[in-house]
Coordinates of C-alpha atoms in Angstrom, one line a residue:
Chain A
M1 CA 38.5 1.9 22.0
L2 CA 35.9 -0.7 22.7
E3 CA 33.2 -1.5 20.2
L4 CA 30.3 -4.0 20.4
K5 CA 28.4 -4.7 17.2
N6 CA 25.1 -6.5 17.2
V7 CA 26.0 -8.5 20.3
T8 CA 23.2 -10.9 21.3
Y9 CA 23.4 -13.6 24.0
A10 CA 20.7 -16.1 24.5
V11 CA 20.3 -19.2 26.6
G12 CA 17.7 -21.4 24.9
D13 CA 14.7 -19.2 24.3
K14 CA 15.7 -16.6 26.9
V15 CA 17.5 -13.6 25.4
I16 CA 19.8 -12.1 28.0
L17 CA 21.3 -9.4 25.7
N18 CA 19.6 -8.3 22.6
D19 CA 21.5 -6.6 19.7
I20 CA 23.9 -4.5 21.8
N21 CA 25.7 -1.8 19.8
L22 CA 28.2 0.4 21.7
K23 CA 31.3 2.3 21.0
T24 CA 33.4 3.9 23.7
D25 CA 36.8 5.2 24.4
D26 CA 35.8 7.4 27.3
R27 CA 37.8 7.6 30.5
F28 CA 35.1 6.5 32.9
V29 CA 31.8 4.7 31.8
A30 CA 29.2 3.4 34.2
I31 CA 26.8 0.7 33.4
T32 CA 23.6 0.8 35.4
G33 CA 20.1 -0.7 35.1
P34 CA 17.7 -2.9 37.0
N35 CA 18.6 -6.3 38.4
G36 CA 18.6 -8.9 35.6
S37 CA 19.1 -6.3 32.9
G38 CA 22.2 -8.1 31.6
K39 CA 24.9 -5.8 33.1
S40 CA 27.2 -8.6 34.4
T41 CA 26.7 -10.6 31.3
L42 CA 27.8 -7.7 29.2
V43 CA 31.1 -7.2 31.0
K44 CA 31.7 -11.0 31.0
I45 CA 31.3 -11.0 27.2
I46 CA 33.8 -8.2 26.9
M47 CA 36.3 -10.1 29.1
G48 CA 35.6 -13.4 27.3
L49 CA 34.1 -15.3 30.2
I50 CA 30.9 -15.7 28.1
T51 CA 30.8 -16.1 24.3
P52 CA 28.1 -14.1 22.6
T53 CA 25.5 -16.0 20.5
T54 CA 26.0 -13.6 17.7
G55 CA 27.8 -10.3 17.2
Q56 CA 31.3 -8.9 17.3
I57 CA 33.6 -7.3 19.9
L58 CA 36.4 -5.0 18.8
F59 CA 39.1 -3.7 20.9
N60 CA 41.4 -1.0 19.5
G61 CA 40.0 -1.9 16.0
E62 CA 40.9 -5.6 16.4
D63 CA 38.2 -8.3 16.4
I64 CA 38.6 -10.1 19.8
T65 CA 35.3 -12.0 19.7
H66 CA 37.0 -15.3 19.5
L67 CA 40.0 -14.6 21.7
S68 CA 40.4 -16.4 25.0
I69 CA 40.2 -14.6 28.3
N70 CA 44.0 -14.6 28.7
E71 CA 44.5 -13.4 25.1
R72 CA 42.2 -10.5 25.9
A73 CA 44.1 -9.9 29.2
D74 CA 47.3 -9.7 27.1
K75 CA 45.7 -7.2 24.8
G76 CA 45.0 -4.9 27.8
I77 CA 41.6 -5.9 29.3
S78 CA 41.2 -6.7 33.0
F79 CA 38.2 -7.5 35.2
A80 CA 37.4 -7.2 38.9
F81 CA 34.8 -9.9 39.6
Q82 CA 31.6 -9.0 41.5
Q83 CA 32.1 -12.2 43.6
P84 CA 35.9 -12.5 44.2
V85 CA 37.1 -16.1 43.7
R86 CA 38.7 -17.9 46.7
F87 CA 41.7 -20.3 46.3
K88 CA 42.9 -22.7 48.9
G89 CA 46.7 -22.4 49.2
L90 CA 47.2 -19.4 46.9
R91 CA 48.2 -16.2 48.8
V92 CA 47.4 -12.6 48.3
S93 CA 51.0 -12.0 47.2
D94 CA 50.8 -14.8 44.5
L95 CA 47.9 -13.1 42.7
L96 CA 49.2 -9.6 43.1
K97 CA 52.6 -10.6 41.7
L98 CA 50.8 -12.2 38.8
A99 CA 48.7 -9.0 38.4
Y100 CA 51.9 -7.0 38.0
H101 CA 52.9 -9.4 35.2
G102 CA 55.5 -10.9 37.6
E103 CA 57.6 -7.7 37.2
K104 CA 57.5 -6.7 40.9
N105 CA 58.8 -8.6 43.9
I106 CA 56.3 -9.7 46.6
V107 CA 56.9 -6.8 48.9
D108 CA 56.6 -4.1 46.2
A109 CA 53.6 -5.9 44.6
C110 CA 51.7 -5.9 47.9
E111 CA 52.2 -2.1 48.5
I112 CA 49.0 -1.6 46.4
L113 CA 47.0 -3.1 49.3
R114 CA 47.5 0.2 51.1
E115 CA 45.3 1.9 48.5
V116 CA 42.4 -0.4 49.4
G117 CA 42.9 0.2 53.1
L118 CA 44.7 -3.1 53.9
E119 CA 48.1 -3.3 55.6
P120 CA 50.5 -5.1 53.2
K121 CA 52.4 -6.9 55.9
E122 CA 49.3 -8.3 57.5
Y123 CA 47.8 -9.5 54.2
R124 CA 50.5 -10.5 51.8
D125 CA 50.9 -14.1 53.2
R126 CA 47.2 -14.6 53.8
E127 CA 45.6 -17.4 51.8
L128 CA 42.7 -16.3 49.6
N129 CA 40.5 -18.8 51.3
D130 CA 37.4 -18.5 53.5
T131 CA 39.4 -17.0 56.4
L132 CA 39.1 -13.7 54.6
S133 CA 35.8 -11.8 54.9
G134 CA 33.8 -10.9 51.8
G135 CA 34.8 -7.2 52.3
E136 CA 38.5 -8.1 52.5
M137 CA 38.2 -10.3 49.4
K138 CA 36.5 -7.5 47.5
R139 CA 39.2 -5.0 48.4
I140 CA 41.9 -7.4 47.3
E141 CA 40.1 -8.0 44.0
I142 CA 40.0 -4.2 43.4
A143 CA 43.8 -4.0 44.3
M144 CA 44.5 -6.7 41.7
A145 CA 42.7 -4.8 39.0
A146 CA 44.5 -1.6 40.0
A147 CA 47.9 -3.5 40.0
R148 CA 47.2 -4.9 36.5
G149 CA 47.0 -1.4 35.1
S150 CA 45.2 -2.4 31.9
A151 CA 44.1 -0.1 29.1
L152 CA 40.5 -1.2 29.8
T153 CA 39.5 -2.2 33.3
L154 CA 36.1 -3.7 34.0
F155 CA 34.7 -3.5 37.6
D156 CA 31.5 -5.4 38.4
E157 CA 29.9 -3.6 41.4
P158 CA 33.2 -2.7 43.1
E159 CA 31.4 -0.8 45.9
A160 CA 29.2 -3.7 47.0
G161 CA 30.2 -5.1 50.4
I162 CA 32.9 -2.6 51.3
D163 CA 30.9 -0.2 53.3
L164 CA 33.4 0.1 56.1
W165 CA 35.9 1.5 53.6
S166 CA 35.5 5.0 52.3
F167 CA 34.0 5.7 49.0
H168 CA 36.6 8.4 48.5
S169 CA 39.3 5.7 48.5
L170 CA 37.5 3.9 45.8
I171 CA 37.4 7.0 43.6
R172 CA 41.1 7.6 44.3
I173 CA 41.9 4.1 43.0
F174 CA 40.0 4.9 39.8
E175 CA 41.9 8.2 39.5
N176 CA 45.3 6.6 40.2
L177 CA 44.5 3.8 37.7
Y178 CA 43.6 6.4 35.0
A179 CA 46.7 8.4 35.8
K180 CA 48.8 5.3 35.3
T181 CA 47.1 3.9 32.2
A182 CA 45.3 6.9 30.5
G183 CA 42.9 4.1 29.6
S184 CA 39.2 3.4 30.1
I185 CA 37.4 2.2 33.2
I186 CA 33.9 0.6 32.9
I187 CA 32.0 0.1 36.1
I188 CA 28.8 -1.6 36.8
S189 CA 27.1 0.2 39.6
H190 CA 23.8 1.2 41.2
Q191 CA 25.5 3.8 43.3
E192 CA 24.5 7.3 42.6
R193 CA 27.8 8.6 43.8
I194 CA 29.6 6.4 41.2
L195 CA 27.2 7.3 38.4
N196 CA 27.9 11.0 39.3
I197 CA 31.6 10.7 38.6
A198 CA 31.1 8.9 35.3
D199 CA 31.8 10.6 31.9
K200 CA 29.1 8.5 30.3
I201 CA 26.5 6.1 31.4
I202 CA 25.0 3.0 29.8
Y203 CA 21.5 2.3 30.9
L204 CA 20.6 -1.3 30.3
K205 CA 17.1 -2.7 30.6
N206 CA 15.7 -6.1 29.6
G207 CA 18.9 -6.8 27.8
T208 CA 18.9 -3.8 25.6
V209 CA 20.7 -0.4 25.7
E210 CA 17.9 2.0 26.7
A211 CA 20.2 5.0 26.8
F212 CA 23.9 5.7 26.3
G213 CA 25.4 9.1 26.5
P214 CA 26.9 11.8 28.7
K215 CA 26.2 11.3 32.4
D216 CA 23.7 14.2 32.8
D217 CA 21.6 13.1 29.8
V218 CA 21.3 9.5 30.9
L219 CA 20.6 10.4 34.5
S220 CA 17.7 12.7 33.3
Y221 CA 16.5 9.9 31.0
I222 CA 16.5 7.4 34.0
A223 CA 14.7 10.0 36.2
N224 CA 12.0 10.5 33.5
A225 CA 11.6 6.8 32.9
E226 CA 11.2 6.2 36.6
Q227 CA 8.7 9.1 36.9
K228 CA 6.7 7.6 34.0
G229 CA 6.8 4.3 35.6
V230 CA 5.3 5.8 38.8
Q231 CA 2.6 7.6 36.9
Q232 CA 1.6 4.5 35.0
A233 CA 1.4 2.6 38.2
Chain B
M1 CA 77.8 -38.9 45.7
T2 CA 76.7 -38.9 42.1
E3 CA 74.8 -36.1 40.5
T4 CA 71.6 -38.1 40.5
E5 CA 72.0 -38.7 44.2
K6 CA 72.7 -35.1 44.9
H7 CA 69.6 -34.1 43.0
I8 CA 67.4 -36.5 44.9
L9 CA 68.9 -35.3 48.2
K10 CA 67.8 -31.8 47.2
E11 CA 64.3 -32.9 46.2
V12 CA 63.6 -34.8 49.4
A13 CA 65.5 -32.9 52.0
A14 CA 66.3 -29.5 50.4
L15 CA 69.9 -30.2 51.0
D16 CA 72.7 -28.9 48.8
A17 CA 75.4 -30.1 51.2
L18 CA 75.7 -32.1 54.4
P19 CA 73.3 -30.7 56.9
V20 CA 74.1 -29.0 60.2
G21 CA 73.4 -31.2 63.3
A22 CA 72.8 -34.9 63.4
Y23 CA 72.2 -36.8 60.2
N24 CA 72.2 -40.2 58.6
I25 CA 72.1 -40.4 54.9
R26 CA 71.2 -43.8 53.5
S27 CA 72.1 -44.5 50.0
N28 CA 71.3 -47.7 48.1
G29 CA 70.8 -49.7 51.3
K30 CA 73.9 -48.5 53.2
S31 CA 74.7 -45.6 55.5
A32 CA 76.6 -43.1 53.3
A33 CA 77.2 -40.4 55.9
R34 CA 76.4 -40.0 59.6
N35 CA 76.9 -37.4 62.2
T36 CA 75.9 -37.5 65.9
T37 CA 75.9 -34.6 68.4
A38 CA 76.2 -34.4 72.2
N39 CA 72.4 -34.7 72.5
I40 CA 71.4 -36.8 69.5
D41 CA 72.8 -40.3 69.0
I42 CA 72.2 -42.5 66.0
V43 CA 72.8 -46.2 66.4
T44 CA 72.6 -48.9 63.7
K45 CA 70.1 -51.6 64.5
E46 CA 71.5 -55.1 64.8
D47 CA 68.5 -57.3 64.3
V48 CA 66.9 -55.5 61.4
S49 CA 67.9 -52.9 58.9
G50 CA 67.6 -49.4 60.3
I51 CA 68.6 -47.0 63.0
D52 CA 67.7 -45.9 66.5
I53 CA 67.7 -42.1 66.9
V54 CA 68.0 -41.2 70.6
I55 CA 67.4 -37.6 71.6
K56 CA 68.3 -36.7 75.2
P57 CA 65.7 -35.0 77.4
G58 CA 65.7 -31.2 77.2
T59 CA 67.2 -31.0 73.7
K60 CA 66.0 -27.8 72.2
N61 CA 66.2 -26.3 68.7
Q62 CA 68.2 -29.1 67.1
S63 CA 67.5 -31.1 64.0
V64 CA 68.0 -34.6 62.6
H65 CA 68.1 -35.3 58.9
I66 CA 67.6 -38.9 57.7
P67 CA 67.1 -38.9 54.0
V68 CA 67.1 -42.1 51.9
I69 CA 68.3 -42.3 48.3
I70 CA 67.8 -45.2 46.0
S71 CA 69.3 -45.0 42.6
E72 CA 69.9 -48.7 41.9
S73 CA 67.1 -50.2 39.8
G74 CA 65.7 -53.3 41.5
L75 CA 66.7 -52.5 45.0
K76 CA 64.1 -53.4 47.6
E77 CA 64.4 -52.7 51.3
V78 CA 62.5 -52.6 54.5
V79 CA 64.0 -50.1 57.0
Y80 CA 63.0 -49.6 60.6
N81 CA 63.9 -46.3 62.2
D82 CA 63.0 -45.7 65.8
F83 CA 63.0 -42.3 67.4
F84 CA 63.3 -42.0 71.1
I85 CA 62.7 -38.4 72.0
G86 CA 63.1 -37.5 75.7
D87 CA 61.0 -35.2 77.8
D88 CA 60.9 -31.5 77.2
C89 CA 62.6 -31.5 73.8
D90 CA 62.0 -29.2 70.8
V91 CA 63.4 -30.8 67.7
T92 CA 62.9 -31.0 63.9
I93 CA 63.2 -34.3 62.0
I94 CA 63.6 -34.2 58.3
A95 CA 63.1 -37.5 56.6
G96 CA 62.3 -38.4 53.0
C97 CA 62.9 -40.9 50.3
G98 CA 63.8 -40.4 46.7
I99 CA 64.0 -43.2 44.1
S100 CA 65.6 -42.7 40.7
N101 CA 64.8 -45.7 38.6
C102 CA 66.2 -45.8 35.2
G103 CA 66.1 -49.6 34.9
G104 CA 63.6 -52.2 34.2
Q105 CA 63.2 -53.6 37.7
D106 CA 61.0 -52.3 40.4
S107 CA 62.7 -50.3 43.2
R108 CA 61.0 -50.2 46.6
H109 CA 61.5 -48.6 49.9
D110 CA 59.3 -49.5 52.9
G111 CA 60.2 -47.3 55.8
V112 CA 58.7 -48.0 59.2
H113 CA 59.2 -45.0 61.5
S114 CA 58.3 -45.2 65.2
F115 CA 58.2 -42.1 67.3
H116 CA 58.2 -42.3 71.1
V117 CA 57.8 -38.6 72.1
G118 CA 58.4 -37.8 75.7
K119 CA 56.4 -35.6 78.1
N120 CA 55.9 -32.0 76.9
S121 CA 58.2 -32.4 73.9
R122 CA 57.6 -30.7 70.6
V123 CA 58.5 -32.4 67.4
R124 CA 58.2 -31.2 63.8
Y125 CA 58.5 -34.1 61.4
V126 CA 58.9 -33.4 57.6
E127 CA 58.8 -36.2 55.2
K128 CA 58.8 -36.0 51.4
H129 CA 58.6 -38.8 48.9
Y130 CA 59.8 -38.4 45.4
G131 CA 60.4 -40.5 42.4
E132 CA 62.1 -40.0 39.0
G133 CA 63.7 -41.9 36.2
T134 CA 63.0 -43.1 32.7
G135 CA 63.1 -46.8 33.3
T136 CA 60.1 -49.1 33.0
G137 CA 60.7 -50.4 36.6
K138 CA 58.3 -49.0 39.1
R139 CA 59.1 -46.7 42.0
L140 CA 57.3 -48.0 45.1
M141 CA 57.2 -46.6 48.6
N142 CA 55.2 -47.8 51.6
P143 CA 55.9 -45.7 54.6
T144 CA 54.5 -46.7 58.0
T145 CA 54.6 -44.2 60.8
V146 CA 53.8 -45.0 64.3
V147 CA 53.4 -42.2 66.8
D148 CA 53.2 -42.4 70.5
L149 CA 52.8 -39.0 72.2
D150 CA 53.2 -38.9 76.0
K151 CA 51.5 -36.4 78.2
G152 CA 51.5 -32.9 76.9
A153 CA 53.6 -33.8 73.8
Y154 CA 53.0 -32.1 70.5
M155 CA 53.9 -33.3 67.1
I156 CA 53.3 -31.8 63.7
M157 CA 53.8 -34.0 60.7
E158 CA 54.2 -32.4 57.2
T159 CA 54.2 -35.3 54.7
A160 CA 54.1 -35.0 51.0
Q161 CA 54.3 -37.2 47.9
I162 CA 54.3 -34.8 45.0
A163 CA 55.7 -36.7 42.0
G164 CA 56.9 -39.9 40.5
V165 CA 55.8 -42.6 43.0
D166 CA 54.0 -45.4 41.1
D167 CA 52.4 -47.1 44.1
T168 CA 52.2 -46.3 47.7
L169 CA 50.5 -47.4 50.9
R170 CA 51.0 -44.8 53.6
E171 CA 49.9 -45.8 57.0
T172 CA 50.0 -43.7 60.1
N173 CA 48.9 -44.8 63.5
A174 CA 49.0 -42.6 66.5
T175 CA 48.3 -42.8 70.2
L176 CA 47.8 -39.7 72.3
A177 CA 48.1 -39.4 76.0
D178 CA 46.6 -36.7 78.2
D179 CA 47.0 -33.1 76.8
A180 CA 48.9 -34.4 73.8
M181 CA 48.3 -32.9 70.4
L182 CA 49.0 -34.2 66.9
E183 CA 48.7 -32.2 63.7
I184 CA 49.1 -33.9 60.3
H185 CA 49.3 -32.1 56.9
D186 CA 49.5 -34.7 54.2
K187 CA 49.7 -33.9 50.5
I188 CA 49.5 -36.3 47.6
L189 CA 49.7 -35.8 43.9
T190 CA 49.2 -38.7 41.6
D191 CA 49.3 -38.8 37.8
G192 CA 49.4 -41.4 35.0
D193 CA 48.4 -44.8 36.3
Q194 CA 49.8 -44.2 39.8
H195 CA 48.0 -45.6 42.9
A196 CA 48.2 -44.1 46.4
T197 CA 46.5 -45.1 49.6
A198 CA 46.8 -43.2 52.8
R199 CA 45.3 -44.4 56.0
M200 CA 45.6 -42.4 59.2
T201 CA 44.3 -43.7 62.5
V202 CA 44.5 -41.7 65.7
D203 CA 43.6 -43.1 69.1
M204 CA 42.8 -40.3 71.4
N205 CA 43.3 -42.1 74.7
G206 CA 44.2 -39.1 76.8
K207 CA 42.1 -36.5 78.5
D208 CA 42.1 -33.2 76.7
S209 CA 44.1 -34.6 73.8
S210 CA 43.5 -33.2 70.4
C211 CA 44.3 -33.9 66.7
D212 CA 44.0 -32.1 63.4
L213 CA 44.4 -34.2 60.3
I214 CA 44.5 -32.4 57.1
S215 CA 44.8 -34.3 53.8
R216 CA 45.0 -32.7 50.4
G217 CA 45.1 -34.7 47.3
V218 CA 45.2 -34.2 43.5
A219 CA 44.5 -37.1 41.2
K220 CA 45.4 -36.5 37.6
G221 CA 45.5 -38.7 34.5
D222 CA 44.2 -42.2 35.2
S223 CA 45.5 -42.3 38.8
Y224 CA 43.7 -43.6 41.8
Q225 CA 43.8 -42.3 45.4
E226 CA 42.3 -43.6 48.6
V227 CA 42.3 -41.6 51.8
M228 CA 41.0 -42.8 55.1
L229 CA 41.1 -40.6 58.1
A230 CA 40.0 -42.3 61.4
I231 CA 39.8 -40.8 64.8
N232 CA 38.9 -42.7 67.9
G233 CA 37.9 -40.5 70.8
K234 CA 38.3 -42.6 73.9
N235 CA 38.4 -39.7 76.4
A236 CA 37.4 -36.0 76.6
C237 CA 39.2 -34.8 73.4
H238 CA 38.9 -32.8 70.3
G239 CA 39.5 -34.3 66.9
H240 CA 39.2 -32.7 63.5
A241 CA 39.8 -34.4 60.1
E242 CA 39.7 -32.6 56.8
C243 CA 40.0 -34.3 53.5
D244 CA 40.1 -32.1 50.5
S245 CA 40.7 -33.3 47.0
I246 CA 40.9 -32.1 43.4
I247 CA 40.1 -34.5 40.7
M248 CA 41.3 -34.1 37.1
D249 CA 41.1 -36.0 33.9
N250 CA 40.1 -39.6 34.6
G251 CA 41.4 -39.6 38.2
I252 CA 39.5 -41.5 40.9
I253 CA 39.4 -40.5 44.6
L254 CA 37.9 -42.4 47.4
A255 CA 37.7 -40.5 50.7
T256 CA 36.6 -42.3 53.8
P257 CA 36.0 -40.5 57.1
A258 CA 35.7 -42.6 60.2
L259 CA 34.9 -41.0 63.6
K260 CA 34.4 -43.2 66.6
A261 CA 33.4 -41.7 70.0
E262 CA 33.7 -43.8 73.0
C263 CA 33.4 -41.0 75.5
V264 CA 30.5 -38.6 75.9
D265 CA 33.0 -35.7 76.1
A266 CA 34.7 -36.6 72.8
S267 CA 34.2 -33.9 70.2
L268 CA 35.0 -35.1 66.7
I269 CA 34.5 -33.4 63.4
H270 CA 35.1 -34.5 59.8
E271 CA 35.0 -32.5 56.6
A272 CA 35.5 -34.0 53.1
A273 CA 35.3 -32.5 49.7
I274 CA 36.2 -33.8 46.3
G275 CA 35.7 -31.7 43.2
K276 CA 37.3 -30.5 40.0
I277 CA 39.0 -27.1 39.7
A278 CA 36.2 -24.5 39.8
G279 CA 35.7 -22.7 36.4
E280 CA 35.7 -19.3 38.2
Q281 CA 39.2 -20.0 39.6
L282 CA 40.5 -20.7 36.1
Y283 CA 38.8 -17.6 34.8
K284 CA 40.3 -15.4 37.5
L285 CA 43.8 -16.5 36.8
M286 CA 43.2 -16.2 33.0
T287 CA 42.1 -12.6 33.5
L288 CA 45.6 -12.1 35.0
G289 CA 47.2 -13.4 31.9
L290 CA 47.7 -17.2 32.4
D291 CA 46.4 -19.6 29.8
E292 CA 44.2 -22.4 31.0
K293 CA 47.0 -25.0 31.6
Q294 CA 49.2 -22.5 33.5
A295 CA 46.2 -21.5 35.6
E296 CA 45.5 -25.2 36.4
E297 CA 49.1 -25.7 37.4
M298 CA 49.1 -22.7 39.6
I299 CA 45.9 -23.8 41.4
V300 CA 47.3 -27.3 42.0
R301 CA 50.7 -25.9 43.1
G302 CA 48.9 -23.6 45.6
F303 CA 46.6 -26.4 46.8
L304 CA 49.5 -28.7 47.5
R305 CA 51.8 -26.0 48.9

């Protein structure tokens, strides 16, 4: 169960997130909204990459607002970055082994790569440097989150940049992850196909939650809002 | 051999026991063990301290280990090792020096290695420098490597100084004939108030010769590193130098590229980057459960792998 209470984040005079209140323990929640609405900031605050200016974050009833990133990871939160990070010298297998809490050997840990359409043998010894394409990095990032198997997994636009790979495979990863963890998955996405498989949707606009509820309700809300926008224009 | 000496041997040459093939183990200024083979001879020099390693033409898939161990505080030595590698060879040479200094006097090893690599031969050279010990005496190493690659010869050098050396000047000078190729992967980690200077100069005299010099350094604490990579293109050739460093704490790094083209068909490239560990890299590893210090260590370990 994740709860955000009065979370605000401002940089100088600019308010990025304004008094966010959310409570969710749903299986699959999508966050959507226009560019610059604060979606990425919101998930970074949940993971601890950004400290909110005010407000509280609770995870399974515990206040985690002041916990570090790794303390939150230990509590069962993981995060697939929108822009995967490159490392000179570290290999795909190093990070996958770490993702599995070091419990699997290199060969077994890399089997998860199959789920993202990469052949483990070809990729496990590859360095996570700029010899890997953006699409390959993105798939490895998703594989890491899947390997981690956390109670709460945050994905920041997982579908971006992986167009050569099938959408169905991505959905299968979410399903497998849920089957393994019976936890929650929160995904930032603009993709209708992803929004359509969500249980609930959070619609963010200008740093505030404009709508949060069951998928169909929020999709209608967004459609109406867009319609109004067109009429006003 | 004492436990300390065994430990050093493992650190610098990954040896638990005497190696297979030819070897010369130098311990505290003397040859402690030696083995020669039908193709590889090791002869003690008479004029200066050191050995000649003579490898017959056509020697394939053989290795030579020549580790140096210093465990006596205050020992200072200059050693000359010359390698004469015949034509059409394919050999691996494992060198390395470890100093354990638990005393109050400085210990120093200056190794001068000269390689004469014959036509179309392939050589892999691995050299690791390591220091340990609780004494106030410094651990000093000044390796000089001279490489002369004949026509079509190839040499890869994997050199590393990962821990415990207080002061070092590492000089490498290479000359390449036609079609020769040299690859160098050099890694240095300094910490505390250590100083390290690495200077590599490659003269690409031969037509279609090529070199790839890759230096990776990490400067922690109050340490200081200087890296100079120089390529002189004197013929139609390809030269690439890359100097990549991570700076931490109060470390200082000076990286100096030097490319000189004396031929219109010389193609020379240099890349250099110095920076701290990226915040995003730390964040990523922390999301996988490492604390900041562990994440930093993993990034450095990978970078210097």
